[in-house]
PDB file of C-alpha atoms in Angstrom:
ATOM      1  CA  UNK A 282     140.462 126.633  82.204  1.00 46.00           C
ATOM      2  CA  UNK A 283     140.315 124.151  85.065  1.00 48.00           C
ATOM      3  CA  UNK A 284     137.664 121.456  85.402  1.00 48.00           C
ATOM      4  CA  UNK A 285     135.642 119.605  82.822  1.00 48.00           C
ATOM      5  CA  UNK A 286     132.724 120.775  80.734  1.00 49.00           C
ATOM      6  CA  UNK A 287     130.038 118.383  82.040  1.00 50.00           C
ATOM      7  CA  UNK A 288     126.994 120.575  82.316  1.00 51.00           C
ATOM      8  CA  UNK A 289     124.746 121.793  79.493  1.00 50.00           C
ATOM      9  CA  UNK A 290     125.677 125.486  79.847  1.00 50.00           C
ATOM     10  CA  UNK A 291     129.241 124.943  78.656  1.00 52.00           C
ATOM     11  CA  UNK A 292     130.594 126.276  81.923  1.00 50.00           C
ATOM     12  CA  UNK A 293     133.112 124.190  83.818  1.00 51.00           C
ATOM     13  CA  UNK A 294     131.560 121.939  86.438  1.00 53.00           C
ATOM     14  CA  UNK A 295     134.369 122.610  88.892  1.00 53.00           C
ATOM     15  CA  UNK A 296     136.976 125.280  89.315  1.00 52.00           C
ATOM     16  CA  UNK A 297     137.522 128.638  90.921  1.00 51.00           C
ATOM     17  CA  UNK A 298     134.542 130.321  89.200  1.00 51.00           C
ATOM     18  CA  UNK A 299     131.966 127.716  90.096  1.00 49.00           C
ATOM     19  CA  UNK A 300     129.971 128.299  93.249  1.00 51.00           C
ATOM     20  CA  UNK A 301     129.409 125.345  95.522  1.00 50.00           C
ATOM     21  CA  UNK A 302     125.845 124.184  95.534  1.00 53.00           C
ATOM     22  CA  UNK A 303     124.110 124.093  98.867  1.00 51.00           C
ATOM     23  CA  UNK A 304     122.115 121.016  99.821  1.00 51.00           C
ATOM     24  CA  UNK A 305     118.373 121.220  99.174  1.00 55.00           C
ATOM     25  CA  UNK A 306     117.548 120.641 102.823  1.00 51.00           C
ATOM     26  CA  UNK A 307     119.615 122.523 105.312  1.00 54.00           C
ATOM     27  CA  UNK A 308     117.988 121.141 108.461  1.00 56.00           C
ATOM     28  CA  UNK A 309     117.919 117.556 109.675  1.00 56.00           C
ATOM     29  CA  UNK A 310     114.247 117.860 110.667  1.00 62.00           C
ATOM     30  CA  UNK A 311     113.230 118.630 107.088  1.00 59.00           C
ATOM     31  CA  UNK A 312     115.145 115.584 105.842  1.00 62.00           C
ATOM     32  CA  UNK A 313     113.636 113.397 108.546  1.00 68.00           C
ATOM     33  CA  UNK A 314     110.087 114.503 107.732  1.00 68.00           C
ATOM     34  CA  UNK A 315     110.690 113.970 104.009  1.00 65.00           C
ATOM     35  CA  UNK A 316     112.129 110.513 104.668  1.00 69.00           C
ATOM     36  CA  UNK A 317     109.207 109.649 106.945  1.00 71.00           C
ATOM     37  CA  UNK A 318     106.752 110.859 104.306  1.00 66.00           C
ATOM     38  CA  UNK A 319     108.516 108.876 101.589  1.00 72.00           C
ATOM     39  CA  UNK A 320     108.726 105.831 103.850  1.00 87.00           C
ATOM     40  CA  UNK A 321     105.005 106.129 104.649  1.00 86.00           C
ATOM     41  CA  UNK A 322     104.128 106.666 100.989  1.00 88.00           C
ATOM     42  CA  UNK A 323     106.401 103.813  99.926  1.00 91.00           C
ATOM     43  CA  UNK A 324     104.940 101.467 102.520  1.00 91.00           C
ATOM     44  CA  UNK A 325     101.405 102.372 101.418  1.00 93.00           C
ATOM     45  CA  UNK A 326     102.295 101.696  97.782  1.00 93.00           C
ATOM     46  CA  UNK A 327     103.963  98.435  98.753  1.00 93.00           C
ATOM     47  CA  UNK A 328     100.891  97.373 100.736  1.00 94.00           C
ATOM     48  CA  UNK A 329      98.659  98.215  97.747  1.00 96.00           C
ATOM     49  CA  UNK A 330     100.984  96.261  95.483  1.00 96.00           C
ATOM     50  CA  UNK A 331     100.836  93.202  97.731  1.00 96.00           C
ATOM     51  CA  UNK A 332      97.033  93.410  97.988  1.00 97.00           C
ATOM     52  CA  UNK A 333      96.707  93.668  94.211  1.00 98.00           C
ATOM     53  CA  UNK A 334      99.098  90.744  93.687  1.00 98.00           C
ATOM     54  CA  UNK A 335      97.029  88.642  96.111  1.00 98.00           C
ATOM     55  CA  UNK A 336      93.859  89.641  94.267  1.00 98.00           C
ATOM     56  CA  UNK A 337      95.444  88.692  90.936  1.00 98.00           C
ATOM     57  CA  UNK A 338      96.423  85.276  92.308  1.00 98.00           C
ATOM     58  CA  UNK A 339      92.913  84.772  93.695  1.00 98.00           C
ATOM     59  CA  UNK A 340      91.356  85.721  90.357  1.00 98.00           C
ATOM     60  CA  UNK A 341      93.718  83.375  88.514  1.00 98.00           C
ATOM     61  CA  UNK A 342      92.691  80.547  90.851  1.00 98.00           C
ATOM     62  CA  UNK A 343      89.023  81.340  90.245  1.00 98.00           C
ATOM     63  CA  UNK A 344      89.577  81.358  86.480  1.00 98.00           C
ATOM     64  CA  UNK A 345      91.403  78.018  86.668  1.00 98.00           C
ATOM     65  CA  UNK A 346      88.583  76.523  88.762  1.00 98.00           C
ATOM     66  CA  UNK A 347      85.972  77.847  86.311  1.00 98.00           C
ATOM     67  CA  UNK A 348      87.902  76.359  83.364  1.00 98.00           C
ATOM     68  CA  UNK A 349      88.061  72.962  85.054  1.00 98.00           C
ATOM     69  CA  UNK A 350      84.342  73.115  85.852  1.00 98.00           C
ATOM     70  CA  UNK A 351      83.607  74.065  82.230  1.00 98.00           C
ATOM     71  CA  UNK A 352      85.648  71.094  80.958  1.00 98.00           C
ATOM     72  CA  UNK A 353      83.775  68.721  83.278  1.00 98.00           C
ATOM     73  CA  UNK A 354      80.435  70.109  82.086  1.00 98.00           C
ATOM     74  CA  UNK A 355      81.474  69.775  78.435  1.00 98.00           C
ATOM     75  CA  UNK A 356      82.535  66.162  79.016  1.00 98.00           C
ATOM     76  CA  UNK A 357      79.212  65.452  80.722  1.00 98.00           C
ATOM     77  CA  UNK A 358      77.349  67.169  77.854  1.00 98.00           C
ATOM     78  CA  UNK A 359      79.135  65.025  75.266  1.00 98.00           C
ATOM     79  CA  UNK A 360      78.458  61.868  77.269  1.00 98.00           C
ATOM     80  CA  UNK A 361      74.747  62.736  77.500  1.00 98.00           C
ATOM     81  CA  UNK A 362      74.577  63.579  73.788  1.00 98.00           C
ATOM     82  CA  UNK A 363      76.150  60.217  73.023  1.00 97.00           C
ATOM     83  CA  UNK A 364      73.568  58.419  75.212  1.00 97.00           C
ATOM     84  CA  UNK A 365      70.709  60.326  73.527  1.00 97.00           C
ATOM     85  CA  UNK A 366      72.096  59.372  70.131  1.00 96.00           C
ATOM     86  CA  UNK A 367      72.287  55.719  71.171  1.00 95.00           C
ATOM     87  CA  UNK A 368      68.680  55.863  72.484  1.00 95.00           C
ATOM     88  CA  UNK A 369      67.452  57.376  69.210  1.00 94.00           C
ATOM     89  CA  UNK A 370      69.192  54.629  67.256  1.00 94.00           C
ATOM     90  CA  UNK A 371      67.666  52.021  69.530  1.00 93.00           C
ATOM     91  CA  UNK A 372      64.199  53.538  69.092  1.00 92.00           C
ATOM     92  CA  UNK A 373      64.549  53.537  65.304  1.00 90.00           C
ATOM     93  CA  UNK A 374      65.657  49.905  65.370  1.00 88.00           C
ATOM     94  CA  UNK A 375      62.741  48.988  67.649  1.00 82.00           C
ATOM     95  CA  UNK A 376      60.122  50.407  65.293  1.00 74.00           C
TER      96      UNK A 376
END
């Protein structure tokens, strides 16, 4: 038997008894339209990907800004609590 047994049917993948497979698309216009469709679909997906990546970066920046603002507010809160505590101590000492 000539050829190797590469396919799942156990039949040789090449040799005198194997028919040549014809290409899926016989006309150039079908290939061109498929390529244009795939290119259009691919470009749309790529554009969506870029837009989503930009949105993710924007959201990360907003989260970082919110975290910084929260830290500043917490520092201010602790400073004010410390001042209130000092005022209470001073009031107790004044009485």
